[in-house]
Tab-separated table of N, CA and C in Angstrom:
chain	number	residue	atom	x	y	z
A	1	GLU	N	6.537	-34.960	-1.277
A	1	GLU	CA	7.448	-34.604	-2.355
A	1	GLU	C	8.259	-33.376	-1.946
A	2	VAL	N	9.579	-33.481	-2.096
A	2	VAL	CA	10.429	-32.348	-1.765
A	2	VAL	C	10.503	-31.412	-2.966
A	3	GLN	N	10.538	-30.137	-2.674
A	3	GLN	CA	10.565	-29.160	-3.751
A	3	GLN	C	11.262	-27.900	-3.283
A	4	LEU	N	12.045	-27.312	-4.174
A	4	LEU	CA	12.695	-26.033	-3.942
A	4	LEU	C	12.309	-25.109	-5.088
A	5	VAL	N	11.831	-23.933	-4.743
A	5	VAL	CA	11.405	-22.986	-5.765
A	5	VAL	C	12.088	-21.644	-5.527
A	6	GLU	N	12.935	-21.260	-6.480
A	6	GLU	CA	13.633	-19.980	-6.383
A	6	GLU	C	12.815	-18.864	-7.028
A	7	SER	N	13.024	-17.679	-6.544
A	7	SER	CA	12.408	-16.497	-7.134
A	7	SER	C	13.274	-15.286	-6.812
A	8	GLY	N	12.987	-14.175	-7.505
A	8	GLY	CA	13.680	-12.928	-7.202
A	8	GLY	C	14.742	-12.518	-8.193
A	9	GLY	N	15.018	-13.363	-9.169
A	9	GLY	CA	16.004	-12.992	-10.170
A	9	GLY	C	15.489	-11.889	-11.079
A	10	GLY	N	16.381	-11.375	-11.921
A	10	GLY	CA	15.975	-10.331	-12.842
A	10	GLY	C	17.170	-9.620	-13.436
A	11	LEU	N	16.883	-8.504	-14.068
A	11	LEU	CA	17.908	-7.675	-14.700
A	11	LEU	C	18.167	-6.467	-13.821
A	12	VAL	N	19.433	-6.204	-13.535
A	12	VAL	CA	19.803	-5.081	-12.681
A	12	VAL	C	21.090	-4.472	-13.208
A	13	GLN	N	21.266	-3.197	-12.980
A	13	GLN	CA	22.501	-2.527	-13.379
A	13	GLN	C	23.610	-2.835	-12.379
A	14	ALA	N	24.831	-2.748	-12.853
A	14	ALA	CA	25.981	-2.927	-11.976
A	14	ALA	C	25.883	-1.972	-10.789
A	15	GLY	N	26.188	-2.498	-9.607
A	15	GLY	CA	26.068	-1.721	-8.397
A	15	GLY	C	24.727	-1.879	-7.705
A	16	GLY	N	23.793	-2.476	-8.381
A	16	GLY	CA	22.456	-2.652	-7.832
A	16	GLY	C	22.353	-3.863	-6.920
A	17	SER	N	21.126	-4.136	-6.480
A	17	SER	CA	20.871	-5.216	-5.528
A	17	SER	C	19.688	-6.056	-5.974
A	18	LEU	N	19.711	-7.300	-5.562
A	18	LEU	CA	18.594	-8.218	-5.721
A	18	LEU	C	18.527	-9.115	-4.497
A	19	ARG	N	17.343	-9.594	-4.177
A	19	ARG	CA	17.207	-10.604	-3.135
A	19	ARG	C	16.534	-11.829	-3.722
A	20	LEU	N	17.248	-12.927	-3.660
A	20	LEU	CA	16.699	-14.198	-4.118
A	20	LEU	C	16.044	-14.913	-2.945
A	21	SER	N	14.976	-15.618	-3.248
A	21	SER	CA	14.291	-16.436	-2.247
A	21	SER	C	14.230	-17.880	-2.727
A	22	CYS	N	14.258	-18.786	-1.777
A	22	CYS	CA	14.128	-20.203	-2.078
A	22	CYS	C	13.128	-20.789	-1.091
A	23	ALA	N	11.958	-21.129	-1.597
A	23	ALA	CA	10.915	-21.718	-0.759
A	23	ALA	C	11.039	-23.234	-0.792
A	24	ALA	N	11.188	-23.828	0.380
A	24	ALA	CA	11.373	-25.273	0.486
A	24	ALA	C	10.099	-25.927	1.009
A	25	SER	N	9.734	-27.047	0.419
A	25	SER	CA	8.583	-27.817	0.903
A	25	SER	C	8.946	-29.291	0.896
A	26	GLY	N	8.338	-30.015	1.832
A	26	GLY	CA	8.605	-31.436	1.927
A	26	GLY	C	9.847	-31.791	2.708
A	27	PHE	N	10.483	-30.778	3.319
A	27	PHE	CA	11.700	-30.993	4.106
A	27	PHE	C	11.412	-30.744	5.576
A	28	THR	N	12.192	-31.391	6.441
A	28	THR	CA	12.285	-30.949	7.828
A	28	THR	C	13.383	-29.900	7.827
A	29	PHE	N	12.974	-28.665	7.718
A	29	PHE	CA	13.876	-27.572	7.351
A	29	PHE	C	15.124	-27.521	8.234
A	30	ASP	N	14.940	-27.651	9.517
A	30	ASP	CA	16.054	-27.488	10.453
A	30	ASP	C	17.098	-28.593	10.346
A	31	ASP	N	16.785	-29.677	9.665
A	31	ASP	CA	17.713	-30.797	9.549
A	31	ASP	C	18.705	-30.619	8.406
A	32	TYR	N	18.517	-29.578	7.609
A	32	TYR	CA	19.288	-29.438	6.383
A	32	TYR	C	20.205	-28.225	6.413
A	33	SER	N	21.192	-28.294	5.528
A	33	SER	CA	21.980	-27.124	5.156
A	33	SER	C	21.514	-26.688	3.776
A	34	TRP	N	21.588	-25.374	3.549
A	34	TRP	CA	20.993	-24.806	2.337
A	34	TRP	C	22.048	-23.992	1.592
A	35	GLY	N	22.190	-24.325	0.337
A	35	GLY	CA	23.224	-23.674	-0.462
A	35	GLY	C	22.662	-22.907	-1.637
A	36	TRP	N	23.394	-21.890	-2.021
A	36	TRP	CA	23.150	-21.189	-3.279
A	36	TRP	C	24.344	-21.441	-4.194
A	37	PHE	N	24.029	-21.818	-5.395
A	37	PHE	CA	25.032	-22.057	-6.422
A	37	PHE	C	24.671	-21.216	-7.645
A	38	ARG	N	25.618	-21.048	-8.535
A	38	ARG	CA	25.321	-20.325	-9.777
A	38	ARG	C	26.081	-20.936	-10.940
A	39	GLN	N	25.521	-20.749	-12.119
A	39	GLN	CA	26.157	-21.255	-13.326
A	39	GLN	C	26.018	-20.221	-14.433
A	40	ALA	N	27.158	-19.732	-14.875
A	40	ALA	CA	27.194	-18.781	-15.987
A	40	ALA	C	27.328	-19.553	-17.292
A	41	PRO	N	26.939	-18.961	-18.401
A	41	PRO	CA	27.046	-19.651	-19.688
A	41	PRO	C	28.471	-20.119	-19.959
A	42	GLY	N	28.605	-21.387	-20.313
A	42	GLY	CA	29.904	-21.938	-20.642
A	42	GLY	C	30.794	-22.243	-19.458
A	43	LYS	N	30.269	-22.064	-18.256
A	43	LYS	CA	31.075	-22.319	-17.061
A	43	LYS	C	30.441	-23.393	-16.195
A	44	GLU	N	31.242	-23.952	-15.297
A	44	GLU	CA	30.732	-24.955	-14.375
A	44	GLU	C	29.913	-24.290	-13.264
A	45	ARG	N	29.020	-25.063	-12.714
A	45	ARG	CA	28.255	-24.584	-11.566
A	45	ARG	C	29.197	-24.430	-10.377
A	46	GLU	N	29.035	-23.326	-9.657
A	46	GLU	CA	29.923	-23.043	-8.538
A	46	GLU	C	29.132	-22.640	-7.302
A	47	GLY	N	29.713	-22.929	-6.153
A	47	GLY	CA	29.077	-22.544	-4.904
A	47	GLY	C	29.216	-21.063	-4.635
A	48	VAL	N	28.163	-20.488	-4.109
A	48	VAL	CA	28.133	-19.062	-3.786
A	48	VAL	C	28.063	-18.855	-2.278
A	49	SER	N	27.128	-19.537	-1.646
A	49	SER	CA	26.929	-19.346	-0.214
A	49	SER	C	26.178	-20.539	0.355
A	50	CYS	N	26.306	-20.726	1.658
A	50	CYS	CA	25.640	-21.851	2.309
A	50	CYS	C	25.356	-21.494	3.755
A	51	ILE	N	24.254	-22.037	4.271
A	51	ILE	CA	23.894	-21.815	5.661
A	51	ILE	C	23.473	-23.129	6.296
A	52	GLU	N	23.935	-23.351	7.509
A	52	GLU	CA	23.591	-24.567	8.236
A	52	GLU	C	22.478	-24.238	9.228
A	53	SER	N	21.348	-24.887	9.076
A	53	SER	CA	20.176	-24.550	9.882
A	53	SER	C	20.396	-24.777	11.371
A	54	HIS	N	21.164	-25.784	11.738
A	54	HIS	CA	21.247	-26.168	13.138
A	54	HIS	C	21.905	-25.105	13.998
A	55	ASP	N	22.838	-24.324	13.429
A	55	ASP	CA	23.488	-23.288	14.240
A	55	ASP	C	23.631	-21.961	13.512
A	56	GLY	N	23.132	-21.881	12.304
A	56	GLY	CA	23.168	-20.622	11.560
A	56	GLY	C	24.507	-20.274	10.964
A	57	SER	N	25.451	-21.205	10.970
A	57	SER	CA	26.763	-20.925	10.365
A	57	SER	C	26.602	-20.620	8.887
A	58	THR	N	27.351	-19.649	8.424
A	58	THR	CA	27.267	-19.243	7.024
A	58	THR	C	28.644	-19.288	6.366
A	59	TYR	N	28.619	-19.503	5.069
A	59	TYR	CA	29.843	-19.630	4.301
A	59	TYR	C	29.654	-18.906	2.968
A	60	TYR	N	30.741	-18.324	2.473
A	60	TYR	CA	30.673	-17.561	1.233
A	60	TYR	C	31.878	-17.850	0.352
A	61	ALA	N	31.640	-17.853	-0.945
A	61	ALA	CA	32.747	-17.885	-1.888
A	61	ALA	C	33.494	-16.564	-1.797
A	62	ASP	N	34.800	-16.605	-2.039
A	62	ASP	CA	35.610	-15.390	-1.945
A	62	ASP	C	35.085	-14.287	-2.860
A	63	SER	N	34.543	-14.688	-3.995
A	63	SER	CA	34.098	-13.712	-4.988
A	63	SER	C	32.893	-12.897	-4.544
A	64	VAL	N	32.179	-13.359	-3.512
A	64	VAL	CA	30.968	-12.649	-3.085
A	64	VAL	C	31.035	-12.160	-1.645
A	65	LYS	N	32.116	-12.472	-0.946
A	65	LYS	CA	32.240	-12.053	0.452
A	65	LYS	C	32.135	-10.536	0.556
A	66	GLY	N	31.357	-10.096	1.532
A	66	GLY	CA	31.178	-8.671	1.743
A	66	GLY	C	30.096	-8.050	0.875
A	67	ARG	N	29.596	-8.796	-0.098
A	67	ARG	CA	28.545	-8.273	-0.983
A	67	ARG	C	27.243	-9.062	-0.853
A	68	PHE	N	27.335	-10.360	-0.626
A	68	PHE	CA	26.153	-11.217	-0.539
A	68	PHE	C	25.947	-11.634	0.909
A	69	THR	N	24.686	-11.823	1.285
A	69	THR	CA	24.346	-12.295	2.613
A	69	THR	C	23.278	-13.368	2.500
A	70	ILE	N	23.550	-14.522	3.092
A	70	ILE	CA	22.580	-15.608	3.116
A	70	ILE	C	21.866	-15.598	4.462
A	71	SER	N	20.581	-15.903	4.431
A	71	SER	CA	19.811	-15.977	5.665
A	71	SER	C	18.673	-16.968	5.466
A	72	SER	N	18.037	-17.319	6.563
A	72	SER	CA	16.905	-18.231	6.460
A	72	SER	C	15.828	-17.834	7.450
A	73	ASP	N	14.607	-18.130	7.090
A	73	ASP	CA	13.462	-17.949	7.973
A	73	ASP	C	12.879	-19.335	8.179
A	74	ASN	N	13.248	-19.955	9.281
A	74	ASN	CA	12.851	-21.337	9.500
A	74	ASN	C	11.331	-21.484	9.628
A	75	ALA	N	10.676	-20.462	10.104
A	75	ALA	CA	9.220	-20.512	10.229
A	75	ALA	C	8.545	-20.538	8.865
A	76	LYS	N	9.206	-19.933	7.878
A	76	LYS	CA	8.644	-19.885	6.521
A	76	LYS	C	9.282	-20.909	5.594
A	77	ASN	N	10.222	-21.696	6.118
A	77	ASN	CA	10.932	-22.681	5.290
A	77	ASN	C	11.511	-22.019	4.038
A	78	THR	N	12.144	-20.893	4.230
A	78	THR	CA	12.652	-20.107	3.108
A	78	THR	C	14.084	-19.666	3.382
A	79	VAL	N	14.877	-19.729	2.335
A	79	VAL	CA	16.263	-19.269	2.381
A	79	VAL	C	16.393	-18.068	1.448
A	80	TYR	N	17.176	-17.102	1.865
A	80	TYR	CA	17.335	-15.882	1.077
A	80	TYR	C	18.800	-15.663	0.718
A	81	LEU	N	19.005	-14.971	-0.368
A	81	LEU	CA	20.345	-14.512	-0.726
A	81	LEU	C	20.226	-13.043	-1.118
A	82	GLN	N	20.686	-12.177	-0.232
A	82	GLN	CA	20.710	-10.752	-0.512
A	82	GLN	C	22.000	-10.441	-1.247
A	83	MET	N	21.858	-9.883	-2.439
A	83	MET	CA	23.017	-9.606	-3.282
A	83	MET	C	23.126	-8.108	-3.499
A	84	ASN	N	24.186	-7.535	-2.990
A	84	ASN	CA	24.442	-6.099	-3.133
A	84	ASN	C	25.688	-5.864	-3.985
A	85	SER	N	25.843	-4.637	-4.440
A	85	SER	CA	27.016	-4.260	-5.241
A	85	SER	C	27.260	-5.257	-6.365
A	86	LEU	N	26.215	-5.573	-7.069
A	86	LEU	CA	26.305	-6.589	-8.115
A	86	LEU	C	27.228	-6.146	-9.247
A	87	LYS	N	27.904	-7.126	-9.809
A	87	LYS	CA	28.855	-6.912	-10.892
A	87	LYS	C	28.408	-7.717	-12.116
A	88	PRO	N	28.817	-7.317	-13.300
A	88	PRO	CA	28.463	-8.105	-14.488
A	88	PRO	C	28.888	-9.560	-14.380
A	89	GLU	N	29.991	-9.826	-13.701
A	89	GLU	CA	30.447	-11.209	-13.548
A	89	GLU	C	29.578	-12.032	-12.610
A	90	ASP	N	28.629	-11.419	-11.966
A	90	ASP	CA	27.657	-12.164	-11.143
A	90	ASP	C	26.513	-12.713	-11.998
A	91	THR	N	26.483	-12.351	-13.262
A	91	THR	CA	25.438	-12.837	-14.164
A	91	THR	C	25.495	-14.355	-14.279
A	92	ALA	N	24.384	-14.996	-13.988
A	92	ALA	CA	24.317	-16.465	-13.990
A	92	ALA	C	22.897	-16.897	-13.654
A	93	VAL	N	22.655	-18.186	-13.810
A	93	VAL	CA	21.460	-18.790	-13.236
A	93	VAL	C	21.816	-19.215	-11.814
A	94	TYR	N	21.007	-18.800	-10.872
A	94	TYR	CA	21.248	-19.099	-9.468
A	94	TYR	C	20.316	-20.217	-9.008
A	95	TYR	N	20.911	-21.199	-8.342
A	95	TYR	CA	20.181	-22.368	-7.888
A	95	TYR	C	20.236	-22.479	-6.373
A	96	CYS	N	19.138	-22.900	-5.810
A	96	CYS	CA	19.070	-23.250	-4.405
A	96	CYS	C	19.188	-24.770	-4.302
A	97	ALA	N	19.845	-25.241	-3.241
A	97	ALA	CA	20.032	-26.685	-3.075
A	97	ALA	C	20.028	-27.039	-1.601
A	98	ALA	N	19.677	-28.286	-1.322
A	98	ALA	CA	19.583	-28.768	0.053
A	98	ALA	C	20.462	-29.990	0.247
A	99	THR	N	21.104	-30.037	1.408
A	99	THR	CA	21.892	-31.206	1.785
A	99	THR	C	21.640	-31.543	3.242
A	100	ILE	N	21.615	-32.835	3.532
A	100	ILE	CA	21.463	-33.301	4.910
A	100	ILE	C	22.805	-33.203	5.629
A	101	LEU	N	23.867	-32.952	4.878
A	101	LEU	CA	25.206	-32.877	5.437
A	101	LEU	C	25.543	-31.436	5.818
A	102	SER	N	26.739	-31.229	6.315
A	102	SER	CA	27.209	-29.870	6.577
A	102	SER	C	27.475	-29.164	5.253
A	103	CYS	N	27.584	-27.849	5.327
A	103	CYS	CA	27.844	-27.076	4.107
A	103	CYS	C	29.158	-27.491	3.445
A	104	SER	N	29.133	-27.493	2.146
A	104	SER	CA	30.336	-27.721	1.352
A	104	SER	C	30.077	-27.143	-0.028
A	105	TRP	N	31.125	-27.119	-0.838
A	105	TRP	CA	30.971	-26.660	-2.218
A	105	TRP	C	30.846	-27.842	-3.185
A	106	TYR	N	30.721	-29.044	-2.640
A	106	TYR	CA	30.620	-30.222	-3.497
A	106	TYR	C	29.183	-30.410	-3.956
A	107	LEU	N	28.958	-30.263	-5.250
A	107	LEU	CA	27.606	-30.358	-5.790
A	107	LEU	C	26.965	-31.698	-5.475
A	108	VAL	N	27.773	-32.753	-5.465
A	108	VAL	CA	27.204	-34.086	-5.250
A	108	VAL	C	26.661	-34.257	-3.835
A	109	SER	N	27.044	-33.372	-2.932
A	109	SER	CA	26.542	-33.455	-1.554
A	109	SER	C	25.097	-32.991	-1.444
A	110	PHE	N	24.655	-32.273	-2.454
A	110	PHE	CA	23.320	-31.678	-2.403
A	110	PHE	C	22.351	-32.544	-3.202
A	111	GLY	N	21.380	-33.111	-2.516
A	111	GLY	CA	20.486	-34.070	-3.158
A	111	GLY	C	19.260	-33.465	-3.797
A	112	SER	N	18.958	-32.226	-3.457
A	112	SER	CA	17.762	-31.595	-4.007
A	112	SER	C	18.129	-30.217	-4.546
A	113	TRP	N	17.573	-29.899	-5.712
A	113	TRP	CA	17.888	-28.653	-6.393
A	113	TRP	C	16.611	-27.987	-6.900
A	114	GLY	N	16.648	-26.661	-6.903
A	114	GLY	CA	15.565	-25.924	-7.536
A	114	GLY	C	15.804	-25.804	-9.026
A	115	GLN	N	14.883	-25.123	-9.689
A	115	GLN	CA	14.947	-25.004	-11.142
A	115	GLN	C	15.830	-23.849	-11.593
A	116	GLY	N	16.185	-22.976	-10.681
A	116	GLY	CA	17.071	-21.858	-10.973
A	116	GLY	C	16.325	-20.578	-11.303
A	117	THR	N	16.996	-19.471	-11.068
A	117	THR	CA	16.451	-18.160	-11.412
A	117	THR	C	17.572	-17.325	-12.034
A	118	GLN	N	17.253	-16.658	-13.131
A	118	GLN	CA	18.268	-15.928	-13.886
A	118	GLN	C	18.543	-14.574	-13.238
A	119	VAL	N	19.824	-14.286	-13.064
A	119	VAL	CA	20.271	-12.972	-12.619
A	119	VAL	C	21.169	-12.402	-13.713
A	120	THR	N	20.820	-11.233	-14.206
A	120	THR	CA	21.610	-10.579	-15.242
A	120	THR	C	21.996	-9.197	-14.752
A	121	VAL	N	23.300	-8.926	-14.756
A	121	VAL	CA	23.809	-7.639	-14.301
A	121	VAL	C	24.428	-6.924	-15.504
A	122	SER	N	23.869	-5.794	-15.832
A	122	SER	CA	24.363	-5.028	-16.986
A	122	SER	C	25.404	-4.007	-16.539
A	123	SER	N	26.341	-3.748	-17.433
A	123	SER	CA	27.431	-2.813	-17.093
A	123	SER	C	27.070	-1.386	-17.470
């Protein structure tokens, strides 16, 4: 059974940092690309960052470039999202997702999703 479990969310003041983790099980980790998405209340789910396991290529939404860093520990089957200089507009539920394809922002490309972790940034 494939499973993605996110952790690390919470409440933080603007300017603060959080690190999200996504533990993957049931996958051949290196065969997948791993994405972070977020969904704020009343808004559509959007792509935040993605990493391709085969060569470590990383991608970021313009809104988080220079503030967020995605990484993976293939030995631990875990993907991380380090979030610095957080802003109130970063408040959302953050989801980890897996795709056998290359990174993209198309939600339908990702066949497996975690349950999400809430990130709240206060002003």
